[in-house]
PDB file of C-alpha atoms in Angstrom:
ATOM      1  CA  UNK A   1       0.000   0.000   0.000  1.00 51.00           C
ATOM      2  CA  UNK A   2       1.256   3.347  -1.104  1.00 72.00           C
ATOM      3  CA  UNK A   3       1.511   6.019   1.882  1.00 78.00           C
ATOM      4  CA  UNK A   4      -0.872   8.453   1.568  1.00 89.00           C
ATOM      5  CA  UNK A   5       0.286  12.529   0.834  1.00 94.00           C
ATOM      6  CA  UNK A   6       1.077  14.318   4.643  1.00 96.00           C
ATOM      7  CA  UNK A   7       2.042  17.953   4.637  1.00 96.00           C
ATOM      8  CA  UNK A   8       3.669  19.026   7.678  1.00 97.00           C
ATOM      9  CA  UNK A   9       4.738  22.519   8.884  1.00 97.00           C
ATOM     10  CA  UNK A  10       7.892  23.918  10.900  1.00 97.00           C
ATOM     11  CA  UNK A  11       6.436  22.924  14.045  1.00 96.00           C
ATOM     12  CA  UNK A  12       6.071  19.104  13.632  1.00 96.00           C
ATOM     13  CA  UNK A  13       9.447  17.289  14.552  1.00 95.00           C
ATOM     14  CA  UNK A  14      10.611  15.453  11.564  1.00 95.00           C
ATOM     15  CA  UNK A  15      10.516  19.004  10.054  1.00 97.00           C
ATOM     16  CA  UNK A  16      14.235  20.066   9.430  1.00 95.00           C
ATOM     17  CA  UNK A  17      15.920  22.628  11.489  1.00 94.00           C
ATOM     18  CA  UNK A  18      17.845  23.767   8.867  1.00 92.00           C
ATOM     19  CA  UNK A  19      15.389  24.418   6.496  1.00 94.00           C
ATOM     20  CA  UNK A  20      13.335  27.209   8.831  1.00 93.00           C
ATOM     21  CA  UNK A  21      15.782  29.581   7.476  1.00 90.00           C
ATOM     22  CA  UNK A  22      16.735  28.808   4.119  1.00 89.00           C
ATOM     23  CA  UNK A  23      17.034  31.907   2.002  1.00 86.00           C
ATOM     24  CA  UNK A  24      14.930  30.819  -1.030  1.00 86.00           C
ATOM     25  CA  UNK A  25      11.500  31.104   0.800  1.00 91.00           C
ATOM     26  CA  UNK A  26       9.986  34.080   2.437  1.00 89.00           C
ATOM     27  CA  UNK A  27       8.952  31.713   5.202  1.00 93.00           C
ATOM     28  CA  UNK A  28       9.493  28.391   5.865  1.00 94.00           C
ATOM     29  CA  UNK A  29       7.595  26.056   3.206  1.00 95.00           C
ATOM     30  CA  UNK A  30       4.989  23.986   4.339  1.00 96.00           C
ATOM     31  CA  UNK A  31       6.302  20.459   3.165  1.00 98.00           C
ATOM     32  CA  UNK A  32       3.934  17.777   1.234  1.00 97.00           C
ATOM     33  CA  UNK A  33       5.624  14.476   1.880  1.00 97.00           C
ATOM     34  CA  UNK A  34       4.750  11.075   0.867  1.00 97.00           C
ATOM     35  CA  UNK A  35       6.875   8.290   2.930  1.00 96.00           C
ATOM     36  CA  UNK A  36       8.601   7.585   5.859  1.00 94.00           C
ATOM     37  CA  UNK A  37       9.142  11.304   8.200  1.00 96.00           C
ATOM     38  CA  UNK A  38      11.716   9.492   9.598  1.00 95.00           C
ATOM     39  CA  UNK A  39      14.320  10.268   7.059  1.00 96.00           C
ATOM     40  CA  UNK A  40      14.491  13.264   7.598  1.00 96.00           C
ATOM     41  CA  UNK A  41      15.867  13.271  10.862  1.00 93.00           C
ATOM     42  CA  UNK A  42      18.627  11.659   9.425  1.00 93.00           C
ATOM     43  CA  UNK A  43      22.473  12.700   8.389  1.00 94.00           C
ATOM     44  CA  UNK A  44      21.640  12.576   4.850  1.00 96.00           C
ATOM     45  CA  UNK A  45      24.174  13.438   1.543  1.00 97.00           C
ATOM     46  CA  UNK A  46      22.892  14.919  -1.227  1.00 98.00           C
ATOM     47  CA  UNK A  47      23.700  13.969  -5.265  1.00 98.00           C
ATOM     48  CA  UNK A  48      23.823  16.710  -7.803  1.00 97.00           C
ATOM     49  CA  UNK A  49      25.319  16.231 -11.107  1.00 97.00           C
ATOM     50  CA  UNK A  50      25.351  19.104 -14.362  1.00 95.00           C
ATOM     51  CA  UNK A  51      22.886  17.534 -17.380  1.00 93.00           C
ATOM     52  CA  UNK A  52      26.740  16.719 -18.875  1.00 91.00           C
ATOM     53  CA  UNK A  53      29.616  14.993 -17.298  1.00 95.00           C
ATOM     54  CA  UNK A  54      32.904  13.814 -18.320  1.00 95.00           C
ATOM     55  CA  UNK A  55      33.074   9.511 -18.881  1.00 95.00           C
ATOM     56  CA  UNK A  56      35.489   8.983 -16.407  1.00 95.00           C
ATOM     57  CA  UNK A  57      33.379  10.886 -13.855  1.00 96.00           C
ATOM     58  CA  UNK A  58      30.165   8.870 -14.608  1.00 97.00           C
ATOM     59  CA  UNK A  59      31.798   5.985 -13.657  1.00 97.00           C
ATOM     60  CA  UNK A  60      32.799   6.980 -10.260  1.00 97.00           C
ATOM     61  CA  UNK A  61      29.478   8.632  -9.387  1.00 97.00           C
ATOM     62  CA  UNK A  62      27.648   5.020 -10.849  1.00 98.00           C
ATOM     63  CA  UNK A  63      30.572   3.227  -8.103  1.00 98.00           C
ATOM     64  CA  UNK A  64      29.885   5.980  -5.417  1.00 98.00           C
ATOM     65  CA  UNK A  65      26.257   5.037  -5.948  1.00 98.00           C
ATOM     66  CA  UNK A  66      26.696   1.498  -5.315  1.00 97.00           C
ATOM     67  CA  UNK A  67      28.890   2.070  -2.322  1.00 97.00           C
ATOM     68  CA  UNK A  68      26.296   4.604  -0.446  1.00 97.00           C
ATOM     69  CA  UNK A  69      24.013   1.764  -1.064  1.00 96.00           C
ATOM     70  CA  UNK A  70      25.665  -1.296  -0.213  1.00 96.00           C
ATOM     71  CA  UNK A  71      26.258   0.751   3.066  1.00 96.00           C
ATOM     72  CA  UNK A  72      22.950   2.363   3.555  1.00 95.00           C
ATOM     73  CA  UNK A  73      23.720   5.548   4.046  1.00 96.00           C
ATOM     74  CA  UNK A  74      20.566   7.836   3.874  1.00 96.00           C
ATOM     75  CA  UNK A  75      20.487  10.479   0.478  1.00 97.00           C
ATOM     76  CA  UNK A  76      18.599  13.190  -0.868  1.00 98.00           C
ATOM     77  CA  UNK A  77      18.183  14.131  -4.441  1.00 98.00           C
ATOM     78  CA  UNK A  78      15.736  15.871  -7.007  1.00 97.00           C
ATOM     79  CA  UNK A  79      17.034  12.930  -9.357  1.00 97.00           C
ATOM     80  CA  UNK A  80      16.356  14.326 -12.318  1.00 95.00           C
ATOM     81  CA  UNK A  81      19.808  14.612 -14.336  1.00 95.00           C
ATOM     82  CA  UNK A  82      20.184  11.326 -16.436  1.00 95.00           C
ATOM     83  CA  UNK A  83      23.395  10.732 -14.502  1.00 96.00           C
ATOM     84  CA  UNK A  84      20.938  11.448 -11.273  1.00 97.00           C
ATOM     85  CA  UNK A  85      17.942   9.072 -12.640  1.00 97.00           C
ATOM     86  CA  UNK A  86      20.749   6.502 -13.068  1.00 97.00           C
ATOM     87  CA  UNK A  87      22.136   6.253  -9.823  1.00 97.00           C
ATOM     88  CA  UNK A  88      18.384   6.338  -8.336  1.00 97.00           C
ATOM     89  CA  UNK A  89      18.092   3.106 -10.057  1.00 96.00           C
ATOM     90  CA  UNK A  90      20.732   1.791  -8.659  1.00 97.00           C
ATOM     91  CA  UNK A  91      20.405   2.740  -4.856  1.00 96.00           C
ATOM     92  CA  UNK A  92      16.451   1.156  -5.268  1.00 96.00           C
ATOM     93  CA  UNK A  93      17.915  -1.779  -5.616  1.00 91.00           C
ATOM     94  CA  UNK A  94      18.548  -2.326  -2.049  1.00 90.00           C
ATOM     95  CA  UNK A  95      17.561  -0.815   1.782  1.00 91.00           C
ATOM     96  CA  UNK A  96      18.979   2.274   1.774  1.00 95.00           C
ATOM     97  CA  UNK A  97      17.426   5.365   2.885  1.00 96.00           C
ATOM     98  CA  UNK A  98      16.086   7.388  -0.300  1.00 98.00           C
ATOM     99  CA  UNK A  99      14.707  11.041   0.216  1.00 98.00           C
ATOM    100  CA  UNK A 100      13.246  12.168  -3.614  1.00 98.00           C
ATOM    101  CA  UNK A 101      12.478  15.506  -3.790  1.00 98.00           C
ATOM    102  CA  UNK A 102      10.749  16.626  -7.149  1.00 97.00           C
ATOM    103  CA  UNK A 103      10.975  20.345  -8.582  1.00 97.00           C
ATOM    104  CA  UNK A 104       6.998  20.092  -8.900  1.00 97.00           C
ATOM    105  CA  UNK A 105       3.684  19.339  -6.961  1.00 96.00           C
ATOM    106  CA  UNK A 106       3.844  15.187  -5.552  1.00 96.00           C
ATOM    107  CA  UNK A 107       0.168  15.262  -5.566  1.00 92.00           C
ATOM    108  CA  UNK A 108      -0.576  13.691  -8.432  1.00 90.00           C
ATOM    109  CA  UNK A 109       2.676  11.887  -9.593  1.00 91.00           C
ATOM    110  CA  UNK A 110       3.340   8.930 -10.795  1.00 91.00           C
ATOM    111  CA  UNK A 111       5.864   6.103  -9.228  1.00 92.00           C
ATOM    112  CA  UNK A 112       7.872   3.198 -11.151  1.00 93.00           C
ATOM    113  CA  UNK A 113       7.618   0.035 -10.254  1.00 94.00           C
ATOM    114  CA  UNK A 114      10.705   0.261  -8.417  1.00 95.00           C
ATOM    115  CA  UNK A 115       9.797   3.216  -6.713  1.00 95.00           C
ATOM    116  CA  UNK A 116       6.120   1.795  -5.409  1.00 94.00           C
ATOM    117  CA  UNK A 117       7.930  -1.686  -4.079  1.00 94.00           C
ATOM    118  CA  UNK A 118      10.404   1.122  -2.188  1.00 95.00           C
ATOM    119  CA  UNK A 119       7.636   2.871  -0.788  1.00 94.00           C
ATOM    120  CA  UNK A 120       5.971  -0.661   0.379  1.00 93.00           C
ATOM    121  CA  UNK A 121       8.627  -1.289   1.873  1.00 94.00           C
ATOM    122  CA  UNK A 122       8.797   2.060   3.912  1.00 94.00           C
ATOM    123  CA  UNK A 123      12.210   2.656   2.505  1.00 96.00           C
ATOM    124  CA  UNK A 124      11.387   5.688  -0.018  1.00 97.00           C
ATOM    125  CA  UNK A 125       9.849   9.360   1.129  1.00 97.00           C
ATOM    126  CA  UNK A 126       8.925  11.783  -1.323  1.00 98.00           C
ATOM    127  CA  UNK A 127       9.276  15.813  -0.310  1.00 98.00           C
ATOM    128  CA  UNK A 128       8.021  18.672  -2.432  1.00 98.00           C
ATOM    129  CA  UNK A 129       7.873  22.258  -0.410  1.00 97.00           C
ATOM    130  CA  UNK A 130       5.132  23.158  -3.930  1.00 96.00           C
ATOM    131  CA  UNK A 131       1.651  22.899  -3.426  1.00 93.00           C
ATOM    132  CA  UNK A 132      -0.773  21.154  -6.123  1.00 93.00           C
ATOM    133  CA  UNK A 133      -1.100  24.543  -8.078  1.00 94.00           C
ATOM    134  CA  UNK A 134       2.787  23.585  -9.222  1.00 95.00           C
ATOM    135  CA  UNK A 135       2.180  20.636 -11.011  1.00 94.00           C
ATOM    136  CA  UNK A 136       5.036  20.745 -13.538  1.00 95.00           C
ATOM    137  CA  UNK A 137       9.216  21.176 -13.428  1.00 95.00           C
ATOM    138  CA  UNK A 138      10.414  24.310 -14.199  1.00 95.00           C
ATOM    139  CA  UNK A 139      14.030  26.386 -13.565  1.00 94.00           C
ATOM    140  CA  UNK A 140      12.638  28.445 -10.936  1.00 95.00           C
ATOM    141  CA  UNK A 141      10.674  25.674  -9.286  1.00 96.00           C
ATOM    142  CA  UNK A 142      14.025  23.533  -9.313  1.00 96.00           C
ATOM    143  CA  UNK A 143      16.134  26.087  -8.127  1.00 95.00           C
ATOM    144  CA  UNK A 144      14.049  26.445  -5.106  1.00 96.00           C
ATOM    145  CA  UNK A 145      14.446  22.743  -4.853  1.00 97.00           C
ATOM    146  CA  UNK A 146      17.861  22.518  -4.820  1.00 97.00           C
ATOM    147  CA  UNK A 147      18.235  25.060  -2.293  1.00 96.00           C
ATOM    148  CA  UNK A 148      15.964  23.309   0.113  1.00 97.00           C
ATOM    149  CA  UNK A 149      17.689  19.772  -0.335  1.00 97.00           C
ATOM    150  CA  UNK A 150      21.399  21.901   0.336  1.00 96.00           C
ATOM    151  CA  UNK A 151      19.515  23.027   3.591  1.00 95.00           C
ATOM    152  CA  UNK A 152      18.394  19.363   4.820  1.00 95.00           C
ATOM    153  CA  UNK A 153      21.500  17.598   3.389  1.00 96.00           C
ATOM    154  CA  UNK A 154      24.582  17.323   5.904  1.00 94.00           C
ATOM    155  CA  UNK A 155      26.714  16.685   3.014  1.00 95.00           C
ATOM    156  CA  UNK A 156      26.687  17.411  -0.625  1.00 97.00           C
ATOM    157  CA  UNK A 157      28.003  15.693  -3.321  1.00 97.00           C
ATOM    158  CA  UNK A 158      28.499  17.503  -6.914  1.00 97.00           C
ATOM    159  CA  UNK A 159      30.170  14.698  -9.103  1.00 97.00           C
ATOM    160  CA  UNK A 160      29.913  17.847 -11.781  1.00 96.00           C
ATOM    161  CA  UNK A 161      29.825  20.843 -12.689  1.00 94.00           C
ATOM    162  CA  UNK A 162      29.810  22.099 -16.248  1.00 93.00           C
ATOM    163  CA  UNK A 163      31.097  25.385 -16.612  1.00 93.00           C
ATOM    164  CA  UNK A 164      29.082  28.395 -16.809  1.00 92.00           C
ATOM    165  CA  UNK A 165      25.897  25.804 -15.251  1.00 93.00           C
ATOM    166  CA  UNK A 166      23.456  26.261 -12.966  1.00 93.00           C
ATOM    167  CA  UNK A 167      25.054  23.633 -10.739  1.00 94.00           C
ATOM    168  CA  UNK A 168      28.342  25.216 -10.413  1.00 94.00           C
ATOM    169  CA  UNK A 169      26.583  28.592  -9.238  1.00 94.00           C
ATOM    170  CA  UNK A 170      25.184  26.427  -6.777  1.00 95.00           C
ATOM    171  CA  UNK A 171      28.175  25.103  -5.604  1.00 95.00           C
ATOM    172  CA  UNK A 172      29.264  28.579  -5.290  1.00 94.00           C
ATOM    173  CA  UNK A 173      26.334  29.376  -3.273  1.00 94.00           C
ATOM    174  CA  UNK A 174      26.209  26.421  -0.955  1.00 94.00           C
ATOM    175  CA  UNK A 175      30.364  27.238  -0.227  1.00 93.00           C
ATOM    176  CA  UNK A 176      29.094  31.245   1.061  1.00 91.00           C
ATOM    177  CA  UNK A 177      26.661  29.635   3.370  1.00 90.00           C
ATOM    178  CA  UNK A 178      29.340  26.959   4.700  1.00 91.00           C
ATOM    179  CA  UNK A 179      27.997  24.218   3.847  1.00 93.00           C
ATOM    180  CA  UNK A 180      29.930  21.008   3.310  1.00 93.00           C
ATOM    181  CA  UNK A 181      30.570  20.336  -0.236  1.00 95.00           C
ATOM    182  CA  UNK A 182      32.720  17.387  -1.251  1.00 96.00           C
ATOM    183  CA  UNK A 183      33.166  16.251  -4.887  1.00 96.00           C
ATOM    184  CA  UNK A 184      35.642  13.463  -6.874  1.00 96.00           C
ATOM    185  CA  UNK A 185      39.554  14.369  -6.528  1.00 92.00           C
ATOM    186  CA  UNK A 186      39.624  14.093 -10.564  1.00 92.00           C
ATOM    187  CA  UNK A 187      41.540  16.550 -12.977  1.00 91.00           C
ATOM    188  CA  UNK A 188      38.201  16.310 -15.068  1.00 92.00           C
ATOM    189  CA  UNK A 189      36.374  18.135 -12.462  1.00 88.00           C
ATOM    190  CA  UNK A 190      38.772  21.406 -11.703  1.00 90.00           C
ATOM    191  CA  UNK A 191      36.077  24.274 -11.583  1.00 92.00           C
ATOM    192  CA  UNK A 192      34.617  22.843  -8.296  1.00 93.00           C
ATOM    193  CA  UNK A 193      37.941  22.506  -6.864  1.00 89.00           C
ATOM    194  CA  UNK A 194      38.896  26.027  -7.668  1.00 90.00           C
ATOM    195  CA  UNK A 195      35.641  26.783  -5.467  1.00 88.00           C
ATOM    196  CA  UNK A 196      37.586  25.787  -2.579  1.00 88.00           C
ATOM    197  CA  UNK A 197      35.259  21.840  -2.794  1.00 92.00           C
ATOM    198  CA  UNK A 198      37.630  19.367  -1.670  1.00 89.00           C
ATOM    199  CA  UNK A 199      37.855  16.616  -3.835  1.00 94.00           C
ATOM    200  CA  UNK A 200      37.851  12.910  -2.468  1.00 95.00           C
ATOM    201  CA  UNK A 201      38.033   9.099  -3.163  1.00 95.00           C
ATOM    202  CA  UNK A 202      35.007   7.211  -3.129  1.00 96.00           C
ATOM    203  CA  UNK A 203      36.096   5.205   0.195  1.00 97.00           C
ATOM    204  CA  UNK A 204      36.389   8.886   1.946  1.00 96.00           C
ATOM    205  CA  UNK A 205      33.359  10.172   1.011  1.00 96.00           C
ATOM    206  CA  UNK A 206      31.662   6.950   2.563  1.00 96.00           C
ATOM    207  CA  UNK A 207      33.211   7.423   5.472  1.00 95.00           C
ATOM    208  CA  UNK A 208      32.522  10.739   6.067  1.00 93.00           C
ATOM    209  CA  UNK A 209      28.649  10.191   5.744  1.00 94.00           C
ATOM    210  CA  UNK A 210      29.081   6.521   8.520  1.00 94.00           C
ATOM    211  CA  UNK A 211      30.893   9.046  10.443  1.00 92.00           C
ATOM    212  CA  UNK A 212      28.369  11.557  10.667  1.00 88.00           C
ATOM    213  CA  UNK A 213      25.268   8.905  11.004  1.00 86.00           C
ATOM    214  CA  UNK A 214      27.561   7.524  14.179  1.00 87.00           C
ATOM    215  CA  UNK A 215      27.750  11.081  15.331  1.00 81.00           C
ATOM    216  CA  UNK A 216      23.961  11.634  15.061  1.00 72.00           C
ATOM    217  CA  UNK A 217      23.066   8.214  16.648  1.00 73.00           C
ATOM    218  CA  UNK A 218      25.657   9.204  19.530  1.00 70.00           C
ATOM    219  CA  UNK A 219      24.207  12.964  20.229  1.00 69.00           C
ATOM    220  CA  UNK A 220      20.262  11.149  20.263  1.00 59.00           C
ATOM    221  CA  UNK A 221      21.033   8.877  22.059  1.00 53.00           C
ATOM    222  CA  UNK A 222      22.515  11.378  24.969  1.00 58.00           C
ATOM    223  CA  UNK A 223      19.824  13.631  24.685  1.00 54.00           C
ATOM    224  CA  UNK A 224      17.621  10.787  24.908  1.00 54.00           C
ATOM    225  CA  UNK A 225      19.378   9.427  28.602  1.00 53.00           C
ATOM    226  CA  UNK A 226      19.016  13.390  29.672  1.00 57.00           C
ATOM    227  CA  UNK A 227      15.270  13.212  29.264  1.00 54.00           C
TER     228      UNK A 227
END
């Protein structure tokens, strides 16, 4: 049975922190979600990747993506680059943690077969901070998007960023507001290193994110014994 669609404001407690006072909305969005809350609570890392991208990069992000899954470490996306789509596919296939957050309305949209058995299985949530009156993609509307998944995520991941893109202004933006931004240590990828993004082997990026879920468990668990 699919979940059914739950919007939940800035006062309910899987509502992220972070996100009160993210700069792309007047006031915090009222969030429609589909799924399990419980994600995001979580140490997440998000995936963004330009429309284009280098071979040797695909490859890596395709091997990232099987690593963050084979260890089940929680991620956000809008998924909607084909390098993006791709590694959704790939991190379905198991129990991982998957938050999908669409540049458009989730009221009326439409799931794969891969993405219903995922939300059976209570392992998939859907977030959209746009209202049914938004019912298709646009720039704006993912713009807005991205900026609220760089707000939720504890780390993001840009495998990369073609120049003069949308994604690499991003990057810039998300570096101004301290965020931490980690990408491939690859000579294909030097604009994002030039930002200051420090560039890292798959194994490192892994254990960065298992270090900050440990870190997380650890600090609930002590507020949890103060109570």
């Amino acid at each position: 049975m699919i979940a059914p669609l739950q919007t939940i404001a800035p006062d309910h407690p899987a509502y992220p922190t972070a996100l009160k006072t993210c700069g792309a909305f007047r006031t915090a969005p009222i969030l429609n979600t589909i799924g399990n809350l419980e994600f995001l609570t979580q140490n997440t890392i998000a995936l963004f990747c330009s429309q284009q991208c280098p071979g040797d990069l695909i490859l890596k992000t395709y091997d990232l993506a099987q690593s963050l899954r084979d260890a089940e470490i929680p991620i956000i996306s809008g998924f909607h680059t084909p390098i993006e789509q791709d590694c959704l596919k790939i991190m379905l296939r198991s129990t991982q943690p998957i938050i999908h957050c669409p540049a458009r309305s989730i009221s009326t949209i439409r799931l794969s077969p891969e993405q219903k058995q995922a939300m059976v299985e209570n392992r998939l949530l859907l977030v959209s901070p746009f209202s049914s009156s938004y019912p298709r993609v646009t720039v704006e509307l993912a713009g807005k998007r991205n900026d609220m998944i760089g707000a939720i995520a504890h780390t993001i991941f840009i495998a990369y960023a073609a120049p003069n893109s949308k994604t690499l202004a991003f990057a810039q933006s998300l570096i101004s507001a301290g965020k931490s931004v980690v990408t491939f240590a690859s000579s294909s990828n030097p604009l994002l290193q030039e930002q200051g993004i420090v560039g890292l082997e798959i194994e490192t990026i892994v254990r960065r994110c298992l270090d900050a879920q440990t870190s997380h468990t650890q600090k609930a668990t002590s507020i949890d014994n103060e109570r």
